[in-house]
Short mmCIF file of C-alpha atoms and ligand atoms in Angstrom, two decimals:
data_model
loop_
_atom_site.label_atom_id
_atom_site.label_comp_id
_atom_site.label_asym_id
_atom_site.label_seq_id
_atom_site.Cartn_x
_atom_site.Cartn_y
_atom_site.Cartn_z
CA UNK A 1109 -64.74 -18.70 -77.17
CA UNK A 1110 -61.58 -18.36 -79.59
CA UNK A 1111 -62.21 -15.40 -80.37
CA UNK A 1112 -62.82 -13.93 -76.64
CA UNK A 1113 -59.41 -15.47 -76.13
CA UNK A 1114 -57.80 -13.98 -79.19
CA UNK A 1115 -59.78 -10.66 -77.99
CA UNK A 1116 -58.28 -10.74 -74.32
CA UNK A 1117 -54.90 -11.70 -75.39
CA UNK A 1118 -54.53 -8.49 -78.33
CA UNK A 1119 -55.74 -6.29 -75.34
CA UNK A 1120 -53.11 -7.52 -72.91
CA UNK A 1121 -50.84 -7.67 -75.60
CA UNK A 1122 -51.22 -3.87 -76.00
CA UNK A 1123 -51.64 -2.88 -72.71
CA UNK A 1124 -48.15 -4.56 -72.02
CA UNK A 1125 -46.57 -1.96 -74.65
CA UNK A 1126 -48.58 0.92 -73.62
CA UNK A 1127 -46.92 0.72 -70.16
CA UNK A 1128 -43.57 -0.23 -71.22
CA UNK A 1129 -43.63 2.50 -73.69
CA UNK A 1130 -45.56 5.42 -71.44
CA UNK A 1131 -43.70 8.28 -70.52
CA UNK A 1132 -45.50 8.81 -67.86
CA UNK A 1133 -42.77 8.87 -65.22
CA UNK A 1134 -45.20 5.91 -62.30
CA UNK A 1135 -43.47 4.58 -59.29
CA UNK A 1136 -42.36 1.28 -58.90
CA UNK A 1137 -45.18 0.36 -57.20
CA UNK A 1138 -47.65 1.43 -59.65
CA UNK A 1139 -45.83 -0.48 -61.73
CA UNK A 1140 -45.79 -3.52 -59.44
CA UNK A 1141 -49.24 -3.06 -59.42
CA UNK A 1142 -50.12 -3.58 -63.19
CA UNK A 1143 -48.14 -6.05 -63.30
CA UNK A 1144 -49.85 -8.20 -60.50
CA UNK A 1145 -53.24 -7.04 -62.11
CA UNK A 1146 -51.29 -8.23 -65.36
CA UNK A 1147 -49.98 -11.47 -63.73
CA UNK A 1148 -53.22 -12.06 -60.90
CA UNK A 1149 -56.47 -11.39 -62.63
CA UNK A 1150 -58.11 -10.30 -65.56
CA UNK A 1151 -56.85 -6.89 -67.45
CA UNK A 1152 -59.21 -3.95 -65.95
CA UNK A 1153 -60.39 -0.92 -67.80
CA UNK A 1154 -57.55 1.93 -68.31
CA UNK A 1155 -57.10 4.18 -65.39
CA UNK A 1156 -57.14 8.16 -65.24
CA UNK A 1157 -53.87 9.48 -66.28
CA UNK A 1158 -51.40 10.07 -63.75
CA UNK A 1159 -50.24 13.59 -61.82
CA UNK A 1160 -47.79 15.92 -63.49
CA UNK A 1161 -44.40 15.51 -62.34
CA UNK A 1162 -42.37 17.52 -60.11
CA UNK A 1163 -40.08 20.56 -61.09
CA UNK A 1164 -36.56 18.96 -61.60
CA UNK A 1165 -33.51 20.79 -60.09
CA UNK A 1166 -32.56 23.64 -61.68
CA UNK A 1167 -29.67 23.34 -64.88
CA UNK A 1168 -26.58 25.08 -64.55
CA UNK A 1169 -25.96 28.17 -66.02
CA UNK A 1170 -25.98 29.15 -69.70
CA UNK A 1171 -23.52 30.21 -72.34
CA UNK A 1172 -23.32 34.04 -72.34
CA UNK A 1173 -25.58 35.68 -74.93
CA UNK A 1174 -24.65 37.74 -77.98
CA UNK A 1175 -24.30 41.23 -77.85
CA UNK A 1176 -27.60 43.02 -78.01
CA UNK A 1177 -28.72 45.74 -80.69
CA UNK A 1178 -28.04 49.12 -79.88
CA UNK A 1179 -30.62 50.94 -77.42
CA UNK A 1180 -32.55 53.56 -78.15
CA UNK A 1181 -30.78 57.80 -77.93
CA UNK A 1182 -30.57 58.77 -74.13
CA UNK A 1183 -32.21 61.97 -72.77
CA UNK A 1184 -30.27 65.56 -72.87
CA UNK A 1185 -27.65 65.53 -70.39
CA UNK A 1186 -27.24 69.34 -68.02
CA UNK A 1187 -25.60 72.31 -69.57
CA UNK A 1188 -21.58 72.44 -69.37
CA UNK A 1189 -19.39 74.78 -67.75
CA UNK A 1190 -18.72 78.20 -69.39
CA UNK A 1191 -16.16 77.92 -71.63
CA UNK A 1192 -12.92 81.16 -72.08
CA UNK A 1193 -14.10 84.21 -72.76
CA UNK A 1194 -13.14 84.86 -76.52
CA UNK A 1195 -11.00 87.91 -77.88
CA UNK A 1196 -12.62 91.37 -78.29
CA UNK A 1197 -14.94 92.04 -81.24
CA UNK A 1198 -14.94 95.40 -83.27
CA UNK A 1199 -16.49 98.03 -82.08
CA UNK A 1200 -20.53 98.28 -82.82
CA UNK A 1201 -22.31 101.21 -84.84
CA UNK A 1202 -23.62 103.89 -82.76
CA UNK A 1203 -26.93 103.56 -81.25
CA UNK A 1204 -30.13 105.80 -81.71
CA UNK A 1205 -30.91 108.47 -80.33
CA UNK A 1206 -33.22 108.16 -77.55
CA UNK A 1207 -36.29 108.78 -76.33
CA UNK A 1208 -36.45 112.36 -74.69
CA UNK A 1209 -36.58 111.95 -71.21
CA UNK A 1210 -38.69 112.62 -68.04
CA UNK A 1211 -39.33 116.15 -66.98
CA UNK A 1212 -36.95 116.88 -64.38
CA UNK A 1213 -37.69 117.68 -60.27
CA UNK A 1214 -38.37 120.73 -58.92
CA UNK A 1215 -35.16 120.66 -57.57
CA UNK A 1216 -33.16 120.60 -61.28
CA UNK A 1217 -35.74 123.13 -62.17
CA UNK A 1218 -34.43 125.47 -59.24
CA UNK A 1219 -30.16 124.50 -60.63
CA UNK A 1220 -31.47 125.14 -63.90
CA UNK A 1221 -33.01 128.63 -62.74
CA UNK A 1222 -29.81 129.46 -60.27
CA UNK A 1223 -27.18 128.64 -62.99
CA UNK A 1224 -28.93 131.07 -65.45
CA UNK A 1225 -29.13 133.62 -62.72
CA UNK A 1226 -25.04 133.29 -62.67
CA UNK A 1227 -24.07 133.44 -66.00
CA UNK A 1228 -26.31 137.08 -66.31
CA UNK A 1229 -24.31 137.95 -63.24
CA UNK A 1230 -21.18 136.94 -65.00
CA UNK A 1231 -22.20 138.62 -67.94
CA UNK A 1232 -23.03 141.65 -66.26
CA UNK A 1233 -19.77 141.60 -64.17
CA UNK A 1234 -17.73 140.82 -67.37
CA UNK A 1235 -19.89 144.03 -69.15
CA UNK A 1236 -18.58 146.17 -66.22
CA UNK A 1237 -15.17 145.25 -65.81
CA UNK A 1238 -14.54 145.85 -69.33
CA UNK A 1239 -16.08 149.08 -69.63
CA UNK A 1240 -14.48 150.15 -66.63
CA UNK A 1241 -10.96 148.81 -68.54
CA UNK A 1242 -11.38 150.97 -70.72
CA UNK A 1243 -11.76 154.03 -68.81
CA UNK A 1244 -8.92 153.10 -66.75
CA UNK A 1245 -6.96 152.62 -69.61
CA UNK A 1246 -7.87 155.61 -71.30
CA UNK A 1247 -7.19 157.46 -68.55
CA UNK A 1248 -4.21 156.18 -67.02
CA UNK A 1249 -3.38 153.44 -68.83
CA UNK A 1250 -1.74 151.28 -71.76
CA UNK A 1251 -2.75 148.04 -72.94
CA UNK A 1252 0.02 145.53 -74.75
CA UNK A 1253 -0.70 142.02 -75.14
CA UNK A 1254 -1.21 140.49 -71.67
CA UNK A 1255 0.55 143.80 -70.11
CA UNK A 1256 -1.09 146.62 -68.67
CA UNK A 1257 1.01 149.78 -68.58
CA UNK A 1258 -0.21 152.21 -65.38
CA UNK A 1259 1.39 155.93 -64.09
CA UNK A 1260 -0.12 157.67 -61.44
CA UNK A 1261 1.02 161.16 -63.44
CA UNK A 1262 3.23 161.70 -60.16
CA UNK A 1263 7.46 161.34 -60.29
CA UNK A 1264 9.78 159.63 -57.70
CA UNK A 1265 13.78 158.55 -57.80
CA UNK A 1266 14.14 155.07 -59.10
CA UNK A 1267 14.08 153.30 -55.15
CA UNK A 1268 10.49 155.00 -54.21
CA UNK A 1269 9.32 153.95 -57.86
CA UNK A 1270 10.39 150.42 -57.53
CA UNK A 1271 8.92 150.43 -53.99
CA UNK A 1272 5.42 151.56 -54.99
CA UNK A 1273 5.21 149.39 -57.97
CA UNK A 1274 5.75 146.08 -55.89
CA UNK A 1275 3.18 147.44 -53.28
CA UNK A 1276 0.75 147.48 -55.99
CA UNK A 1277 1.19 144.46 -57.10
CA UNK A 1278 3.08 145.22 -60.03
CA UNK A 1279 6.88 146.15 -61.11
CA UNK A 1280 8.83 149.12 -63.06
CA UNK A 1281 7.70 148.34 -66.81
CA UNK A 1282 10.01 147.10 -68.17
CA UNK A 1283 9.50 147.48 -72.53
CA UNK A 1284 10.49 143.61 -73.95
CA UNK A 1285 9.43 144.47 -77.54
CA UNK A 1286 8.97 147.66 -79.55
CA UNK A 1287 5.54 147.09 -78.79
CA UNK A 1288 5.70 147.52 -75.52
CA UNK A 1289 8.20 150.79 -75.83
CA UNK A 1290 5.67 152.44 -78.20
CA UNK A 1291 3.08 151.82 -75.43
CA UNK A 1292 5.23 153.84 -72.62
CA UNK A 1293 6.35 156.32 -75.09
CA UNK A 1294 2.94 157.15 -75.69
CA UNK A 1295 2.16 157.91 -71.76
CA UNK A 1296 5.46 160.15 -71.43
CA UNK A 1297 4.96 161.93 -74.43
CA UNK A 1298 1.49 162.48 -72.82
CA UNK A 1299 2.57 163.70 -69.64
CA UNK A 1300 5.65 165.18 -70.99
CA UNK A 1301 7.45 163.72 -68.54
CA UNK A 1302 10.51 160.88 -69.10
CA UNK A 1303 9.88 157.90 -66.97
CA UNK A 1304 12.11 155.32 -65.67
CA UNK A 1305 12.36 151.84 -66.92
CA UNK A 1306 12.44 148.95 -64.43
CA UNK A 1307 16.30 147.88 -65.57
CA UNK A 1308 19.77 148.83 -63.98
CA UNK A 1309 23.27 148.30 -64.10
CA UNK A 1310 23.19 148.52 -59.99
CA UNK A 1311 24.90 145.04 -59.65
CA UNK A 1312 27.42 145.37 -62.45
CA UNK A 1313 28.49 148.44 -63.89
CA UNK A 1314 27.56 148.45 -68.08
CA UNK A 1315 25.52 144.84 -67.44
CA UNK A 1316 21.87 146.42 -67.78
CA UNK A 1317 19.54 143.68 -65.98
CA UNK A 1318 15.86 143.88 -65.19
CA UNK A 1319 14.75 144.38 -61.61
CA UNK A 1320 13.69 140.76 -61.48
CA UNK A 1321 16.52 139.24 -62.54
CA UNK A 1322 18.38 138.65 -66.32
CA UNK A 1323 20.39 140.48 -68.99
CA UNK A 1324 17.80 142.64 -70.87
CA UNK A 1325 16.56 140.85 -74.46
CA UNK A 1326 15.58 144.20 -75.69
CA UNK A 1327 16.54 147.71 -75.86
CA UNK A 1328 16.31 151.18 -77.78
CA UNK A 1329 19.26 153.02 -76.45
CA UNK A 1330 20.06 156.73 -78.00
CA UNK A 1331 22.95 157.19 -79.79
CA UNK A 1332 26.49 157.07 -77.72
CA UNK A 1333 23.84 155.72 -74.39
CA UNK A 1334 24.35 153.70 -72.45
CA UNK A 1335 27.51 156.39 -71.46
CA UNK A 1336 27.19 156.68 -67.47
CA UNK A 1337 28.20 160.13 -67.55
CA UNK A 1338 29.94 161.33 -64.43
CA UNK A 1339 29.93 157.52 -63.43
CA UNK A 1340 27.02 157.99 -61.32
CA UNK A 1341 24.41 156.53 -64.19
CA UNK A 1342 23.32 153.13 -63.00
CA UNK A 1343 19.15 153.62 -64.05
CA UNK A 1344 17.59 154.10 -67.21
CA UNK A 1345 14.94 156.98 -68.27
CA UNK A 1346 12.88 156.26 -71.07
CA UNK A 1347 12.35 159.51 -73.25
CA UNK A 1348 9.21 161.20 -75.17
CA UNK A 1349 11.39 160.46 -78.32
CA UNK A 1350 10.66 156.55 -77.21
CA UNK A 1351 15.12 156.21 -76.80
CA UNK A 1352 16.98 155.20 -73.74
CA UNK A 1353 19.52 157.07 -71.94
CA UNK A 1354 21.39 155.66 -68.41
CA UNK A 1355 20.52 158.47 -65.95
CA UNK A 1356 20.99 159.03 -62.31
CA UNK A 1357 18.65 156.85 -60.06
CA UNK A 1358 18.02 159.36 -57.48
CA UNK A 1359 16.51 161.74 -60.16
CA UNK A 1360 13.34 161.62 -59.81
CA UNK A 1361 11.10 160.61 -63.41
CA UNK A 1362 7.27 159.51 -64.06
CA UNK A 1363 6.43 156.65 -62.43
CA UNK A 1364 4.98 153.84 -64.53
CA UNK A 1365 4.22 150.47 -63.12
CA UNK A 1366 3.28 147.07 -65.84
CA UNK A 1367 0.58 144.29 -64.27
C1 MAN B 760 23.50 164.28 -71.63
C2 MAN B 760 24.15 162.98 -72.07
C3 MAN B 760 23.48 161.83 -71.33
C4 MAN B 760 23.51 162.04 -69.85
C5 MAN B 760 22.89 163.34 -69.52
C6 MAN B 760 23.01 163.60 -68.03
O1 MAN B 760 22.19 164.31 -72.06
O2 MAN B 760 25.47 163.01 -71.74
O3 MAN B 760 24.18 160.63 -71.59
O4 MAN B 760 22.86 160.98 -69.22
O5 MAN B 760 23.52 164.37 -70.24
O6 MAN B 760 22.32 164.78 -67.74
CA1 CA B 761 23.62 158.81 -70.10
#
């Protein structure tokens, strides 16, 4: 019977400081409870253990963290704006030749065959004309540089010659060089016949001019010519000795034109 007593009181004994010292968060009234089982009747077996708490209110707000480590590369952002064009390079090599190209249209075929039809023309006409220089020349004709020396064999005073000359196109010839005065000796040694030159001294007497205008550059007078004999020898007749002499311009000499 002692020991039941010992026995009861160790087990309330312990009880007692397993429900003072629980953490187990009971009411009041659970605890009022015990506590009348403790203080009204005899100490029962150990109940189930009691519900899990509620969620307290929520803490205020932390202390702000340390800077993180550094994150991983980012993706490749668009392409950028052109940037200034940059100053002129040297100039490259020369390219290849290349490849030979299509075979042209019928059309460039036809050019091709009417452009080669021309240019035997032009030959041709070329052929001609200079054959038919030559007879001319030969014939009538002197040839001296870019000047062409002409006489129609025939003899007129110095106004008709000057006249028919400029009709043809052409003037008086007019020797510049000794050239030139070789070439006109030569046609009025041929026809035998002295020619006038296309120079005067109509506008101002001893001032020998040519019929287009200027002093004359060259000349090949005779000896003691220019004289103007009788004063009445404004013209100048070119003689089969190639010398000048001033002569009478209504005498009437071999007419020789220059184109
Ligand atoms: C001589 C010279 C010339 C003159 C002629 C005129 O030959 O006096 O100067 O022009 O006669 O006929
Ligand atoms: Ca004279």
């Amino acid at each position: 019977m002692q020991s039941l007593q010992l026995s009861v009181f160790l087990m309330l004994g312990m009880f007692i400081i397993i429900a003072t010292s629980s953490p187990n968060p009971q009411s009041s009234t659970e605890k009022d409870n015990t506590c009348s089982m403790v203080a009204c009747g005899a100490a029962g077996a150990n109940g189930l253990p009691g519900r899990d708490g509620r969620d307290g209110r929520e803490g205020p707000k932390g202390e702000k963290g340390d800077l993180g480590l550094q994150g991983s590369r980012g993706l490749q952002g668009p392409p950028g704006k052109a940037g200034p064009a940059g100053p002129a390079g040297l100039k490259g090599d020369k390219g290849s030749m290349g490849t030979k190209g299509e075979k042209g249209s019928s059309e460039d075929n036809g050019m091709q065959l009417a452009v080669r039809l021309m240019n035997e023309q032009l030959r041709t006409l070329q052929d001609n004309f200079n054959k038919f220089k030559k007879i001319f020349i030969f014939s009538i004709g002197k040839e001296v540089g870019r000047k062409i020396f002409v006489t129609n064999g025939l003899e007129y005073d110095y106004e008709t010659a000057s006249r028919m000359c400029s009709r043809a196109g052409g003037l008086v010839a007019s020797p510049k060089n000794a050239d030139e005065n070789l070439a006109l000796q030569e046609i009025v040694s041929k026809h035998d016949k002295r020619s006038f030159l296309g120079i005067t001294d109509l506008h101002t007497e001893g001032t020998f001019k040519y019929s287009t205008g200027g002093t004359i550059t060259y000349s090949n007078w005779h000896s003691n010519e220019p004289n103007n004999d009788k004063g009445n020898e404004d013209c100048v007749e070119l003689n089969t000795d190639g010398k000048w002499n001033d002569t009478s311009c209504t005498n009437k000499k071999l007419l020789i034109c220059e184109f």
